[in-house]
Every structure is written in C-alpha cells, then in structure tokens.
PDB file of C-alpha atoms in Angstrom:
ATOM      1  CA  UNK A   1      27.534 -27.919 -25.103  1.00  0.00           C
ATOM      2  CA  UNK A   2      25.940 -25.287 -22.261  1.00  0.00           C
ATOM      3  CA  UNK A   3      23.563 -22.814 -23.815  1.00  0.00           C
ATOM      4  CA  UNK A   4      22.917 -20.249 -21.182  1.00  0.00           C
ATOM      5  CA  UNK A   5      20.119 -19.198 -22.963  1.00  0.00           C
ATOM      6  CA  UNK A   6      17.908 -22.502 -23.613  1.00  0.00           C
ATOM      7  CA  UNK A   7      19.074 -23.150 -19.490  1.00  0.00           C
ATOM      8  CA  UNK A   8      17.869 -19.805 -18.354  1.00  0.00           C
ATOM      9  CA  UNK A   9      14.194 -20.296 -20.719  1.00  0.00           C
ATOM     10  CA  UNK A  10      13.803 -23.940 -19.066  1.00  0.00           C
ATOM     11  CA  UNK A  11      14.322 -22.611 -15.829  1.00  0.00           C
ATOM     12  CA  UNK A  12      11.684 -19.825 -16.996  1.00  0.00           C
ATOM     13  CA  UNK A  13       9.441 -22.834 -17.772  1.00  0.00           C
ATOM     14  CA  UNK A  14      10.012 -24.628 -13.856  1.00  0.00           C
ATOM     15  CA  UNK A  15       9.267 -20.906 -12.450  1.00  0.00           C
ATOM     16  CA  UNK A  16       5.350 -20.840 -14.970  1.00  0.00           C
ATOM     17  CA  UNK A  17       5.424 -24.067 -13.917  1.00  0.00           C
ATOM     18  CA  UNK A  18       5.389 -23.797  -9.947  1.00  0.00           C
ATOM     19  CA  UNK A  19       3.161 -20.821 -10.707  1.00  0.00           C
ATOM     20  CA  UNK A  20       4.897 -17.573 -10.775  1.00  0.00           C
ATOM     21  CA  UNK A  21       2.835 -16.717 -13.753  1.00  0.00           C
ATOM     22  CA  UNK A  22       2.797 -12.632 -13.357  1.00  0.00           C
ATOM     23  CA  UNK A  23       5.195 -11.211 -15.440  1.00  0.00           C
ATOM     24  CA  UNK A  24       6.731  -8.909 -13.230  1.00  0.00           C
ATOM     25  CA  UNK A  25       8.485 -11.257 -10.503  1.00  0.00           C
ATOM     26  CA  UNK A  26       9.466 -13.380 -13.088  1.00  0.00           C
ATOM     27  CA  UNK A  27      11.218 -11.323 -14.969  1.00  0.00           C
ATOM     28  CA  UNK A  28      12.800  -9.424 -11.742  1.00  0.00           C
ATOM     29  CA  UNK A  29      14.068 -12.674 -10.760  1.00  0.00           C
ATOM     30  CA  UNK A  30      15.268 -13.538 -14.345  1.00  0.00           C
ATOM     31  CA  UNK A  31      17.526 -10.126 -14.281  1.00  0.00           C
ATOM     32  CA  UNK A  32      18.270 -11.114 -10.789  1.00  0.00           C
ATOM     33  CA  UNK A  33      19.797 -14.818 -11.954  1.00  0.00           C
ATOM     34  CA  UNK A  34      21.614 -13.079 -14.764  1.00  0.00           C
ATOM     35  CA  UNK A  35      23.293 -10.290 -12.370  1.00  0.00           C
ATOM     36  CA  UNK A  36      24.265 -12.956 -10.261  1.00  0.00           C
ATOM     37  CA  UNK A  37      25.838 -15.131 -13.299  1.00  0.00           C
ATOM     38  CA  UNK A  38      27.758 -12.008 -14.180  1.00  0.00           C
ATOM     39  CA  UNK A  39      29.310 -11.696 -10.935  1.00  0.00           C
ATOM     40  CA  UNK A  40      30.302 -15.422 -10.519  1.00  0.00           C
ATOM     41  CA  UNK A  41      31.614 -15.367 -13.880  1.00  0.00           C
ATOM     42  CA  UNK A  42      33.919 -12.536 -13.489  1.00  0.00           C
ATOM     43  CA  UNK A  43      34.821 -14.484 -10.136  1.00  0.00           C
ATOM     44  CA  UNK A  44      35.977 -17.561 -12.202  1.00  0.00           C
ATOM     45  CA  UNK A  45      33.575 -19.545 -12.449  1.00  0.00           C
ATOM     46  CA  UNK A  46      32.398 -21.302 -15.960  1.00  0.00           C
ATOM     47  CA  UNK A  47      29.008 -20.091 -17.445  1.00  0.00           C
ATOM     48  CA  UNK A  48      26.873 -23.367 -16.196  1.00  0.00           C
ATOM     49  CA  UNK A  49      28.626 -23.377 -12.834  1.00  0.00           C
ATOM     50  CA  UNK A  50      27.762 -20.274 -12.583  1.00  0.00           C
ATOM     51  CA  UNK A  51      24.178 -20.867 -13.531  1.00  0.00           C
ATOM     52  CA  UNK A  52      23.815 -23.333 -11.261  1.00  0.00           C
ATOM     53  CA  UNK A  53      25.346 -21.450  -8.509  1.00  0.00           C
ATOM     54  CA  UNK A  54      22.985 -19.028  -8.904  1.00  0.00           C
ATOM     55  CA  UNK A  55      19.697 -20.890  -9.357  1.00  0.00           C
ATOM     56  CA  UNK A  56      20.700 -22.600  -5.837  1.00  0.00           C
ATOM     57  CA  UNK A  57      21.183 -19.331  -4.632  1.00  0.00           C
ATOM     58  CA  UNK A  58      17.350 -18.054  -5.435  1.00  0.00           C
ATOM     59  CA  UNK A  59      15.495 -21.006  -4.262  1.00  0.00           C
ATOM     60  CA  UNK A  60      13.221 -23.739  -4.257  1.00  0.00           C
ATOM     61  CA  UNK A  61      10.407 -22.554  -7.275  1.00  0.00           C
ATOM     62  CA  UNK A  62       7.714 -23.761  -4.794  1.00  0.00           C
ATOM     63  CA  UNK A  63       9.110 -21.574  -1.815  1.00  0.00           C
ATOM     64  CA  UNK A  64       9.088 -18.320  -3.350  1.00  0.00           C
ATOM     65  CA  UNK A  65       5.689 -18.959  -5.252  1.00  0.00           C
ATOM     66  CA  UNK A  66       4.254 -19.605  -1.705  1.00  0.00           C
ATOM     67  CA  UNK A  67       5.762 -16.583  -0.712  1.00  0.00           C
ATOM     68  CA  UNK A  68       4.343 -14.664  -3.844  1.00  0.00           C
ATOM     69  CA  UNK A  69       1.313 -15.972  -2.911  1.00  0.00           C
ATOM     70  CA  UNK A  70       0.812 -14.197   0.685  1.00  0.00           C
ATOM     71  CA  UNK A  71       1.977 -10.930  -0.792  1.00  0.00           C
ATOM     72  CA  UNK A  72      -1.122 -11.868  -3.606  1.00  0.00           C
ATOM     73  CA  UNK A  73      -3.348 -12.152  -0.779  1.00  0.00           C
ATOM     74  CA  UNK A  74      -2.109  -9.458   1.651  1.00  0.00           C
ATOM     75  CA  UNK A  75      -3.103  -7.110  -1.103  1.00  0.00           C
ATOM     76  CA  UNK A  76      -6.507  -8.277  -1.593  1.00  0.00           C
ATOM     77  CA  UNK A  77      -6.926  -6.908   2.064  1.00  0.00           C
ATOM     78  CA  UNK A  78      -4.533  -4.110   2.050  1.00  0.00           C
ATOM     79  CA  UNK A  79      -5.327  -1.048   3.356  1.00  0.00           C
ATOM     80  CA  UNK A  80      -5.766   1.141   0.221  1.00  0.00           C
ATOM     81  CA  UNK A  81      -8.938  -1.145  -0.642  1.00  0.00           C
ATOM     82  CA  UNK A  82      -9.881  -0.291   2.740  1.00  0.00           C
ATOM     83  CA  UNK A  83      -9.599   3.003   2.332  1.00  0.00           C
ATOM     84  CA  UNK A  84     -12.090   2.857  -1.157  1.00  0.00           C
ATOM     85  CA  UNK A  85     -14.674   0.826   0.808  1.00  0.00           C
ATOM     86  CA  UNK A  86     -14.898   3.048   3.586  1.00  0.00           C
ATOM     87  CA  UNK A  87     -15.121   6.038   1.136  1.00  0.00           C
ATOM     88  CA  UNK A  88     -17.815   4.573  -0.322  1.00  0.00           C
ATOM     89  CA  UNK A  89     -19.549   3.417   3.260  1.00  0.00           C
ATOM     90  CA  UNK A  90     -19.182   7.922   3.964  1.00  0.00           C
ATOM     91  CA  UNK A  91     -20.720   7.926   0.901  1.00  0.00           C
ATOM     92  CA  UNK A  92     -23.888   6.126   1.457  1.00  0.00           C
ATOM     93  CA  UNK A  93     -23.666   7.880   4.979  1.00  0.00           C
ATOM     94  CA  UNK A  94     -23.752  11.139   3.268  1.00  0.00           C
ATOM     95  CA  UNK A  95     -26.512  10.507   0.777  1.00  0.00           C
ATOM     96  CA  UNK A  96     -28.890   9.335   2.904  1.00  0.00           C
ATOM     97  CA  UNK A  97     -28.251  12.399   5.465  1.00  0.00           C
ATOM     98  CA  UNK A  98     -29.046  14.373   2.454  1.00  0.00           C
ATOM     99  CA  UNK A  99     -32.159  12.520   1.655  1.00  0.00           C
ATOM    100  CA  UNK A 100     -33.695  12.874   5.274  1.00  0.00           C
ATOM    101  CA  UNK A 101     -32.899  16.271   5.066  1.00  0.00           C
ATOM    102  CA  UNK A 102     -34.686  16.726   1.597  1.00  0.00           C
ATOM    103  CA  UNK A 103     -37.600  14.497   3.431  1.00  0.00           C
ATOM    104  CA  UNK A 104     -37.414  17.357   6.213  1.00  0.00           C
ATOM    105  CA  UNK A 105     -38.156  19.983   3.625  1.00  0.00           C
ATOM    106  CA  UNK A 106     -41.017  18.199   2.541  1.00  0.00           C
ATOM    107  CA  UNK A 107     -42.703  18.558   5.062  1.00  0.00           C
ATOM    108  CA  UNK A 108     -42.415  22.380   5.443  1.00  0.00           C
ATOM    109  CA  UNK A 109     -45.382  22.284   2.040  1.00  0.00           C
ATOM    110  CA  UNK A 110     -47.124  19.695   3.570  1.00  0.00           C
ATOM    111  CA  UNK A 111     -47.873  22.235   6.632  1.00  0.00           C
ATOM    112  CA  UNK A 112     -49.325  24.662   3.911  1.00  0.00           C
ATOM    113  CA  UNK A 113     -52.892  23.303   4.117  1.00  0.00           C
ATOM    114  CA  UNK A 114     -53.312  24.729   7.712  1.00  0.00           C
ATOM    115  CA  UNK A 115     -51.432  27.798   6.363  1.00  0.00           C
ATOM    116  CA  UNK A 116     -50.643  28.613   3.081  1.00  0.00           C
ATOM    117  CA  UNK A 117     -48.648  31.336   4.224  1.00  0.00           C
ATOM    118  CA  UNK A 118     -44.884  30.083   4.415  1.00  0.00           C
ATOM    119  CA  UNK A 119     -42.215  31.347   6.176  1.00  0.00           C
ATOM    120  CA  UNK A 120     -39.821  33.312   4.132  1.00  0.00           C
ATOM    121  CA  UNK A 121     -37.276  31.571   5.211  1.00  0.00           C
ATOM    122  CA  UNK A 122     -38.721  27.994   4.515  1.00  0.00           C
ATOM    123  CA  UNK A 123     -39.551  28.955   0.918  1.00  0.00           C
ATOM    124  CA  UNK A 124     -36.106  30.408   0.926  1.00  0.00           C
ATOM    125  CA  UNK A 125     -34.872  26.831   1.960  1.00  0.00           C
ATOM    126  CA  UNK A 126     -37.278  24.863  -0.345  1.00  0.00           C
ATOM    127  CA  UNK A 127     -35.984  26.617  -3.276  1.00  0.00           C
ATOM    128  CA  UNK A 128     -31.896  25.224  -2.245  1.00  0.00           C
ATOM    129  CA  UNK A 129     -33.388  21.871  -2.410  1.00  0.00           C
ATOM    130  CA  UNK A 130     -31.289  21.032  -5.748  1.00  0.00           C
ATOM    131  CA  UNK A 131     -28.558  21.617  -3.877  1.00  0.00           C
ATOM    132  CA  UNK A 132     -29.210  18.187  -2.037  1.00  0.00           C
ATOM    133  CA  UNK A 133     -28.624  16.052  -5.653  1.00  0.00           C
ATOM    134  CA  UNK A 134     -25.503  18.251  -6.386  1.00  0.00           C
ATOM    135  CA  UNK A 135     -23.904  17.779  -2.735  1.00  0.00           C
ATOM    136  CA  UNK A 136     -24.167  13.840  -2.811  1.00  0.00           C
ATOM    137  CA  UNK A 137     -23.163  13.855  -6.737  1.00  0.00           C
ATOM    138  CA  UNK A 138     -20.546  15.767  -6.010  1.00  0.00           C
ATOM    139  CA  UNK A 139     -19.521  13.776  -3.018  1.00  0.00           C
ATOM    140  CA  UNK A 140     -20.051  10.264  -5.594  1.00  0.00           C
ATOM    141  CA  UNK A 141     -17.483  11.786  -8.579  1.00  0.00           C
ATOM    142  CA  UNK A 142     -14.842  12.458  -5.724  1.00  0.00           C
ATOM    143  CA  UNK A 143     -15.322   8.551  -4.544  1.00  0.00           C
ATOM    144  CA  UNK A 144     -15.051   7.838  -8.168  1.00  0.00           C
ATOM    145  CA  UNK A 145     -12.037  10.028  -8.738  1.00  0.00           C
ATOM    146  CA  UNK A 146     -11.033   8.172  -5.452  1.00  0.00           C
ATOM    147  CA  UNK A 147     -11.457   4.710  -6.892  1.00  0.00           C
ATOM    148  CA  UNK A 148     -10.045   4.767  -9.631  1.00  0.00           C
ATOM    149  CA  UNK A 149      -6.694   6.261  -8.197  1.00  0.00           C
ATOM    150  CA  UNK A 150      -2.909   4.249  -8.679  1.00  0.00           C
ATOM    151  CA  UNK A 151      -3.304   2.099  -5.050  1.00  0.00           C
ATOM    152  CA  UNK A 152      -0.864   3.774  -3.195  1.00  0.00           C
ATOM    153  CA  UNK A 153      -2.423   7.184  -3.919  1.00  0.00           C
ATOM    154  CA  UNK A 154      -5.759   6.495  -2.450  1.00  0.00           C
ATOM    155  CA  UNK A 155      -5.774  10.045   0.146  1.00  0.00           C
ATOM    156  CA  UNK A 156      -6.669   9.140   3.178  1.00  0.00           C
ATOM    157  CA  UNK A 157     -10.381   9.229   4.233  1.00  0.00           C
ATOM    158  CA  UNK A 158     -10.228  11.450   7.247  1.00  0.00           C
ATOM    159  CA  UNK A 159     -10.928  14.422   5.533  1.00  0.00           C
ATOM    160  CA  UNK A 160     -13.330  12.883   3.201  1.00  0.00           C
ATOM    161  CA  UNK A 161     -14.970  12.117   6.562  1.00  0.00           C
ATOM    162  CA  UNK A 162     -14.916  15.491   7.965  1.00  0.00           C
ATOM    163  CA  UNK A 163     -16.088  17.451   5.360  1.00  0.00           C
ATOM    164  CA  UNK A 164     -19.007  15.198   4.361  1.00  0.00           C
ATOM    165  CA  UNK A 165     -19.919  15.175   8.048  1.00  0.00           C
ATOM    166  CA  UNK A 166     -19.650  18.950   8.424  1.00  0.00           C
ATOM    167  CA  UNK A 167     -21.342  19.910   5.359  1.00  0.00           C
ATOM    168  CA  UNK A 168     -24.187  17.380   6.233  1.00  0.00           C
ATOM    169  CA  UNK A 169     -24.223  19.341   9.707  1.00  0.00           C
ATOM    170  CA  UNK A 170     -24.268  22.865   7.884  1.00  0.00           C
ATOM    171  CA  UNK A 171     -27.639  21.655   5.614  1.00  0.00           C
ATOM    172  CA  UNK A 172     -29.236  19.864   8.425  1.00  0.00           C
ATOM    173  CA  UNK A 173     -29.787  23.051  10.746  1.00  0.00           C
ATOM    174  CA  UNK A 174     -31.391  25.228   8.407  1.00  0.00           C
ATOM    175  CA  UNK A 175     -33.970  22.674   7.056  1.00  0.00           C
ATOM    176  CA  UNK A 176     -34.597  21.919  10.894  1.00  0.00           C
ATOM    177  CA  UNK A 177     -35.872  25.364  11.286  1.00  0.00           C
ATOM    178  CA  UNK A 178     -37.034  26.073   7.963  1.00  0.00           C
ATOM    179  CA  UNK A 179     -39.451  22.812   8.660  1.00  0.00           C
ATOM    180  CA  UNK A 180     -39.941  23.910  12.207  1.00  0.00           C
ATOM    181  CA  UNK A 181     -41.367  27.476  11.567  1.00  0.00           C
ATOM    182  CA  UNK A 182     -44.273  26.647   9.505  1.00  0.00           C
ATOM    183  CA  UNK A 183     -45.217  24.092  12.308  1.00  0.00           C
ATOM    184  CA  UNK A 184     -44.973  26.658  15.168  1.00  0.00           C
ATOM    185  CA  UNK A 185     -47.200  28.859  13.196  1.00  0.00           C
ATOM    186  CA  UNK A 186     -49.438  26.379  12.212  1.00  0.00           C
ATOM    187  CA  UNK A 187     -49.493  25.402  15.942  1.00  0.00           C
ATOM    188  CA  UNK A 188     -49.734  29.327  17.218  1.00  0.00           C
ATOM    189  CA  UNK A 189     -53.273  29.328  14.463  1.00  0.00           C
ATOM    190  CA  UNK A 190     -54.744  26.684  15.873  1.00  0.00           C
ATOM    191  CA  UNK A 191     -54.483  27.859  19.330  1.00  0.00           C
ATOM    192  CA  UNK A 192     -55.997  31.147  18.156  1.00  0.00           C
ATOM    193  CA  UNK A 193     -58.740  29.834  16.636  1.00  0.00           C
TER     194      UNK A 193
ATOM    195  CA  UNK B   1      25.623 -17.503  10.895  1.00  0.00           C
ATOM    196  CA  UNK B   2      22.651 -15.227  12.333  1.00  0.00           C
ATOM    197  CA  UNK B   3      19.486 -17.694  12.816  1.00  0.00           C
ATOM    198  CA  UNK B   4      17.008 -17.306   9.998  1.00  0.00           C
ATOM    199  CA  UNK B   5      14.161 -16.274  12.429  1.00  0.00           C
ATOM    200  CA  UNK B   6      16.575 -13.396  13.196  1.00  0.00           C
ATOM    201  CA  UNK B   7      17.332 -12.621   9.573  1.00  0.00           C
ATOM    202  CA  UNK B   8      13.355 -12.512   8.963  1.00  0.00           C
ATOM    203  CA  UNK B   9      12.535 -10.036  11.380  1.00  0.00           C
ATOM    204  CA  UNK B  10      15.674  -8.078  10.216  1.00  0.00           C
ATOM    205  CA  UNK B  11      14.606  -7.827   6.155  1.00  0.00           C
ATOM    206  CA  UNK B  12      12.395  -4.821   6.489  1.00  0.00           C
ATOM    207  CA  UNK B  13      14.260  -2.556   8.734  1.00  0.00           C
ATOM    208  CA  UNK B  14      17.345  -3.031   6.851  1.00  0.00           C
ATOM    209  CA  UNK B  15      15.662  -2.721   3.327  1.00  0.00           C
ATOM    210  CA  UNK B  16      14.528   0.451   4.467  1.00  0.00           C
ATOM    211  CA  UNK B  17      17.786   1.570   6.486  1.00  0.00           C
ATOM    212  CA  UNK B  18      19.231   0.974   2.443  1.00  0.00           C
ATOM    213  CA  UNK B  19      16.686   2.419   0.559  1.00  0.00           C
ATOM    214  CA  UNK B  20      16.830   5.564   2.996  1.00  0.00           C
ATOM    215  CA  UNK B  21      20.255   6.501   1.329  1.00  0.00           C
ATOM    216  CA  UNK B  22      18.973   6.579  -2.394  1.00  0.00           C
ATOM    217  CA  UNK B  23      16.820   4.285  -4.762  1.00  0.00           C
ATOM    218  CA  UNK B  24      18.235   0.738  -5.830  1.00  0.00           C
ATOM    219  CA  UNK B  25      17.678  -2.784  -6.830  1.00  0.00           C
ATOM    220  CA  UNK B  26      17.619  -6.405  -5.507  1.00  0.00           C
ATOM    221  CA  UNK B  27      20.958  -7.839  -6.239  1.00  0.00           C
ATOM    222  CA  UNK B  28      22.747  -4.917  -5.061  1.00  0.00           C
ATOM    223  CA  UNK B  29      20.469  -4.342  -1.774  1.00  0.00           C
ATOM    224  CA  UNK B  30      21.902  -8.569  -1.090  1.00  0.00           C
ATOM    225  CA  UNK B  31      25.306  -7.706  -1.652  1.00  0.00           C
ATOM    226  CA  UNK B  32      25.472  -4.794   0.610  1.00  0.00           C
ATOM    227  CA  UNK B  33      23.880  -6.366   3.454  1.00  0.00           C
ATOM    228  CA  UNK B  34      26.446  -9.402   2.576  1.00  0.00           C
ATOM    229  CA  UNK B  35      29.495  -6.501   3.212  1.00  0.00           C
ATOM    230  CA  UNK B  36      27.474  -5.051   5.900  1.00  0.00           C
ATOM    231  CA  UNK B  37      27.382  -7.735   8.117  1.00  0.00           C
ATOM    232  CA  UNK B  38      30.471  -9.229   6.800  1.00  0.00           C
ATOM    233  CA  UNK B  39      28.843 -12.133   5.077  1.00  0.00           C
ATOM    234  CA  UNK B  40      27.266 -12.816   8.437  1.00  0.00           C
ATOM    235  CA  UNK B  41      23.420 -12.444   7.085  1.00  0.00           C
ATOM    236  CA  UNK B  42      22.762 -14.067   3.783  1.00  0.00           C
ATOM    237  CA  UNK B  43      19.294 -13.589   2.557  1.00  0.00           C
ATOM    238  CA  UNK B  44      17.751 -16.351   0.108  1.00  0.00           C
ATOM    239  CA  UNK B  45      18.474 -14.307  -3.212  1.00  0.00           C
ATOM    240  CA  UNK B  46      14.681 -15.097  -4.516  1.00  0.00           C
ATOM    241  CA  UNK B  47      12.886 -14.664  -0.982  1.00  0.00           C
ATOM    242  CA  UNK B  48      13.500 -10.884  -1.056  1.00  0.00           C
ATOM    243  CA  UNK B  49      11.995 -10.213  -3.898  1.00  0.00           C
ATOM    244  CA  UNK B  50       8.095 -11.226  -2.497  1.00  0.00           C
ATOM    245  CA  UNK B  51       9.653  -8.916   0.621  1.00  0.00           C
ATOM    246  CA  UNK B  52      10.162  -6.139  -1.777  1.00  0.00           C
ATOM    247  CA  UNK B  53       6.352  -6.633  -3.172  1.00  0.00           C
ATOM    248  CA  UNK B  54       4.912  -7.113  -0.160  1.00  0.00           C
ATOM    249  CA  UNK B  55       6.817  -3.602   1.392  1.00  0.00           C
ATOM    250  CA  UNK B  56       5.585  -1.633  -2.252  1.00  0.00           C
ATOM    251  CA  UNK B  57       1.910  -3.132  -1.303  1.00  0.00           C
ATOM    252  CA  UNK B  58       1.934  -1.762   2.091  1.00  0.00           C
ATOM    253  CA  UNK B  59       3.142   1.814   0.584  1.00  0.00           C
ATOM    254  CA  UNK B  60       6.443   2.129   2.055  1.00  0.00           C
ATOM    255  CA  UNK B  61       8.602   2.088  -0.962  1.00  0.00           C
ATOM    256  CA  UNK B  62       8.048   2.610  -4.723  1.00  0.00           C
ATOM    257  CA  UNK B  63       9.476   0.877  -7.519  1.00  0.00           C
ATOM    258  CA  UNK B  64      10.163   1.927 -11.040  1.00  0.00           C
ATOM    259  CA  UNK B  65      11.603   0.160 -14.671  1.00  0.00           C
ATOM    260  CA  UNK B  66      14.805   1.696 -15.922  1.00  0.00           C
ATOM    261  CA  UNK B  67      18.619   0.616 -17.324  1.00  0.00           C
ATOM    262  CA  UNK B  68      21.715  -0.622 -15.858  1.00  0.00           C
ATOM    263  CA  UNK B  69      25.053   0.451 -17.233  1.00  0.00           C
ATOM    264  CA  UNK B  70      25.145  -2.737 -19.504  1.00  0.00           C
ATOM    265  CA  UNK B  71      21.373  -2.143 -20.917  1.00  0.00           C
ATOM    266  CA  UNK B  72      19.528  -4.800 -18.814  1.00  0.00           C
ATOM    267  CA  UNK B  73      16.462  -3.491 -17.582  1.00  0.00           C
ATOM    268  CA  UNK B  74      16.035  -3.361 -13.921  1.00  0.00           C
ATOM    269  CA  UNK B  75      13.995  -2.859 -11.391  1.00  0.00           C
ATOM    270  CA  UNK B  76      14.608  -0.036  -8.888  1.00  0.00           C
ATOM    271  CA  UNK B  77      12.984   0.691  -5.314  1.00  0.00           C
ATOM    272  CA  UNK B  78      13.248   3.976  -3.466  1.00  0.00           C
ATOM    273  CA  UNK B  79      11.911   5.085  -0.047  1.00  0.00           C
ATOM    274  CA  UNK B  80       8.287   6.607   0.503  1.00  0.00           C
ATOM    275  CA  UNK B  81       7.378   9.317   3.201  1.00  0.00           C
ATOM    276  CA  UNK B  82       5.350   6.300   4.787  1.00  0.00           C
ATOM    277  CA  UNK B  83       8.650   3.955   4.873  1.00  0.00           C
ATOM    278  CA  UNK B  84      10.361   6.658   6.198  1.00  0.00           C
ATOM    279  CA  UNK B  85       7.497   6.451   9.307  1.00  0.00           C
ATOM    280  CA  UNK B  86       7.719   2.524   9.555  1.00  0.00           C
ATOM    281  CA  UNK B  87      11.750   2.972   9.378  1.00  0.00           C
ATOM    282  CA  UNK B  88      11.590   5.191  12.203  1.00  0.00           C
ATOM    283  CA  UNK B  89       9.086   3.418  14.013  1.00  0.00           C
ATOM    284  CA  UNK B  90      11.217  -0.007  13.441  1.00  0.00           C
ATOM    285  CA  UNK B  91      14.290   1.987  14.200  1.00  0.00           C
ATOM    286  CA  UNK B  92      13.003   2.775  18.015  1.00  0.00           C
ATOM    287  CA  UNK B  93      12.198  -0.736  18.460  1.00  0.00           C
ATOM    288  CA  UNK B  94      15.586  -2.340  16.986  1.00  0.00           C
ATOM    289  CA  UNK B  95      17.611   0.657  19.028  1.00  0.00           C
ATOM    290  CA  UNK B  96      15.342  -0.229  22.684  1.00  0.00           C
ATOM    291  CA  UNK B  97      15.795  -3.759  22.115  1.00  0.00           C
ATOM    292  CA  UNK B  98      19.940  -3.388  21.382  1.00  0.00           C
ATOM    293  CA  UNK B  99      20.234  -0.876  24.697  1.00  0.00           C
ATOM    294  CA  UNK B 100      18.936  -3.358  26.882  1.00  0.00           C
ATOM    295  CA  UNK B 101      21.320  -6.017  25.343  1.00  0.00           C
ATOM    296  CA  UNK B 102      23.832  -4.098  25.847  1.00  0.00           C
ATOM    297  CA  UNK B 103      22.948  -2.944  29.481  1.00  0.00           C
ATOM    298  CA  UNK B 104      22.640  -6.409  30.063  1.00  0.00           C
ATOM    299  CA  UNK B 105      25.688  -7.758  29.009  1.00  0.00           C
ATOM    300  CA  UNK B 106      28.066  -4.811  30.092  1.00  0.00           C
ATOM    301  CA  UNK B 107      26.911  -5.963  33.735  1.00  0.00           C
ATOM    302  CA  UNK B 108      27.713  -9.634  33.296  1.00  0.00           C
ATOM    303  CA  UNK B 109      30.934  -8.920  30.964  1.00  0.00           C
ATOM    304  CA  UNK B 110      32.811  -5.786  32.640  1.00  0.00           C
TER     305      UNK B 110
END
C-alpha cells in the first residue's frame, strides 16, 4: 500500500543524502513536491503517480545540490562581504590618518625647548587632541554597526568613504598649521639671535 | 521546445518581469511562465529554486515565510529596488536584442 508520507521522508533522506543539508531549500522543495502532487491529483492522477510525476519533475538530487552549491559559493564572495571588508580597509585608512595627525601635534611641544612660548592657536589645537581617539572610535562602532547588519542591508560604502575622507581633511589642516607656527617662530628666533 | 541555453539566460529576467507585479512563490512563478509561453518554456521544477537563492544573494529580491490558503507554509519572493535596476537593465538588453530580430526578419519575410 502507497504511503505518501514514508515516500515523501525517503525522498527527504536521498535529498540529506546528495547533500542538500540546509534546512531551508529542503524544505522549499518539499512544499514545492507537495504543491505539485496536489495539482496532479486533482488532474487525475493516483497519489504515487503523482509522486512520481513530480519527483521527475524536480530533478536529479545531484543536479540541484551542484547547483546549491555555486549559489553557497557565490555568496562567500558576494558583494555585501565586499562591502564590510572595504569598510573596514576605510577604517584602517582613517585611523592611521588620525594617528599621523596626532604625531603632527606632537611635534608642536617638542618645538617648546627653543620656545616655550606656544602659539595660541597650537595649544588651542593640542588641547582637541582627544578628539583624534573619539573620531576613529566613532568611525570603528559604525563599521561594527555595519558588520553586523542583515546582508542585504549593508549601506553602501561611498559615503562611509566620503565622510571619513573629508573629516580626515578638516583635522589635517589645522594641525598642519598649528605644528607649523611654532616652527616658523622658532625659525624667526634663531635668525634673530 | 525553446533550447535550454535559451531558457537559462531567460530565468532571471522573467523571474523579475513576475515578481515586478506583486510577491509570490516557486510553483506558481513555473506555472505562469508554463501559460505564458504556452507550455513552450518548461523550467526544471527544482533548478529554480538555487535561481531564486542565488537572485535573494545578489539583493534583487527578498523572500519571506508565511501561509497558503490550505495552511502549508510557503515561501514567498517579492521585488527589491535593486531588482527593479537589474530588471530594467535586463529589460534594455532583451528589448535591443528582439528589435534587431525583428528588423531582421521583416526584411527577409515581407
């Protein structure tokens, strides 16, 4: 006697068996193989013909794993994993333009020996130096925030991009002229002693 | 019968062309391309499935759990705005390559 539902769990069993192992396409193909029964049923046909219509009709277990497979390994490489590594590669970009800019301002103080008389706007610029840990911090919980997003809701990194490059711009200015000044002076004393 | 090399390079574009007019499933996406084309293109009923997958990897559609009418869960797909770029895209290509057919063979033919 046909039991539809012992069939339909040994043809689960050939499916794990060729390696569709994930639940999810299994168990879209399962309702798949059932919707298909249904309809050949209510066409006429008896339940196993109908089965096996239908199992004929979805394919060899070993051609749709292989094709299971690519879209596996497509999405190793897909572009939203892209889009986290180059987030982090701005990242490391950004922290490191923060560091030489930090390394700039250090050597505003260094100057002070010839002339312990800063600038006020150096000393102004020493004192944002914090500001260089919160920028790149802030810039690493957004990458965070950005990796651990659902895949196809990674933004895009453009403006991740643009705004680390333009705030890096905006910091790197100042501390060029807060580090220059002290050195002019320094320069300007020397030549007038 | 259309060749299956044709049928291939046909899957996407027409599983977005269906998905464009509302969300919806697997087995009904086969059977309306079955009445489309007049049982003319018959996709392998399991081989669209890793198409779907593939498509919701790329970002072009979205899928989501829910109920049929007779309480069997099922799987639905709908249309994102980036399949609605790639269906236009595909769209120019399928409509430039179609014009010159047709250019070609109302010369020979008429």
């Amino acid at each position: 006697m046909f039991n539809l539902e012992q069939t339909i769990a040994e043809w689960r069993r050939q499916m794990r068996a060729a390696g569709i192992k994930t639940p999810v396409p299994l168990e879209e193909l399962e309702i798949h193989l059932r919707d298909e029964i249904d309809q050949q049923m209510k066409s006429g046909l008896a339940e196993q013909e109908a089965f096996n219509s239908g199992v004929q009709k979805m394919g060899q277990a070993h051609a749709l794993q292989n094709e299971f497979k690519k879209v596996g390994e497509t999405k190793i490489l897909n572009k939203y994993v892209m889009k986290k590594f180059i987030h982090g590669i701005i990242l490391a970009v950004f922290g490191f333009g923060c560091l030489f800019v930090w390394g700039i301002l250090s050597l505003a103080p260094a100057v002070r020996r010839a002339d312990p008389m800063l600038p006020a706007f150096t000393v102004f610029c020493i004192s944002l130096r914090p500001v260089l840990i919160a920028l790149p911090a802030l810039a690493a919980a957004y990458c965070v925030w950005v990796w651990f997003r659902k895949a196809d809701r990674v933004p895009s990194w453009v403006g991740f991009f643009a705004a680390a490059m333009g705030v890096l711009v905006v910091v790197t200015l100042p501390a060029m002229v807060a580090a220059y000044l002290p050195l002019l002076l320094a320069v300007n004393n020397l030549a007038g002693k | 019968m259309i060749t299956k090399e044709l049928v291939a390079a046909s899957t996407e574009p027409m599983i977005l062309s269906l998905l464009s007019g509302g969300e919806s499933y697997g087995y009904a996406l086969i059977q309306e391309v079955k009445r489309l084309s007049g049982d003319k293109i018959e996709w392998a009923d399991g081989m669209l499935y890793p198409v779907l997958h593939r498509m919701e990897n790329e970002g072009w559609i979205a899928s989501r759990w829910g109920e049929a009418e007779n309480g069997r869960k099922r799987k639905y797909y709908s249309l994102k705005k980036d399949g609605k770029k790639a269906l236009n895209d595909q769209r120019e290509q399928w409509l430039a390559v179609s014009k010159v057919f047709k250019q070609l063979w109302k010369e020979q033919y008429v």
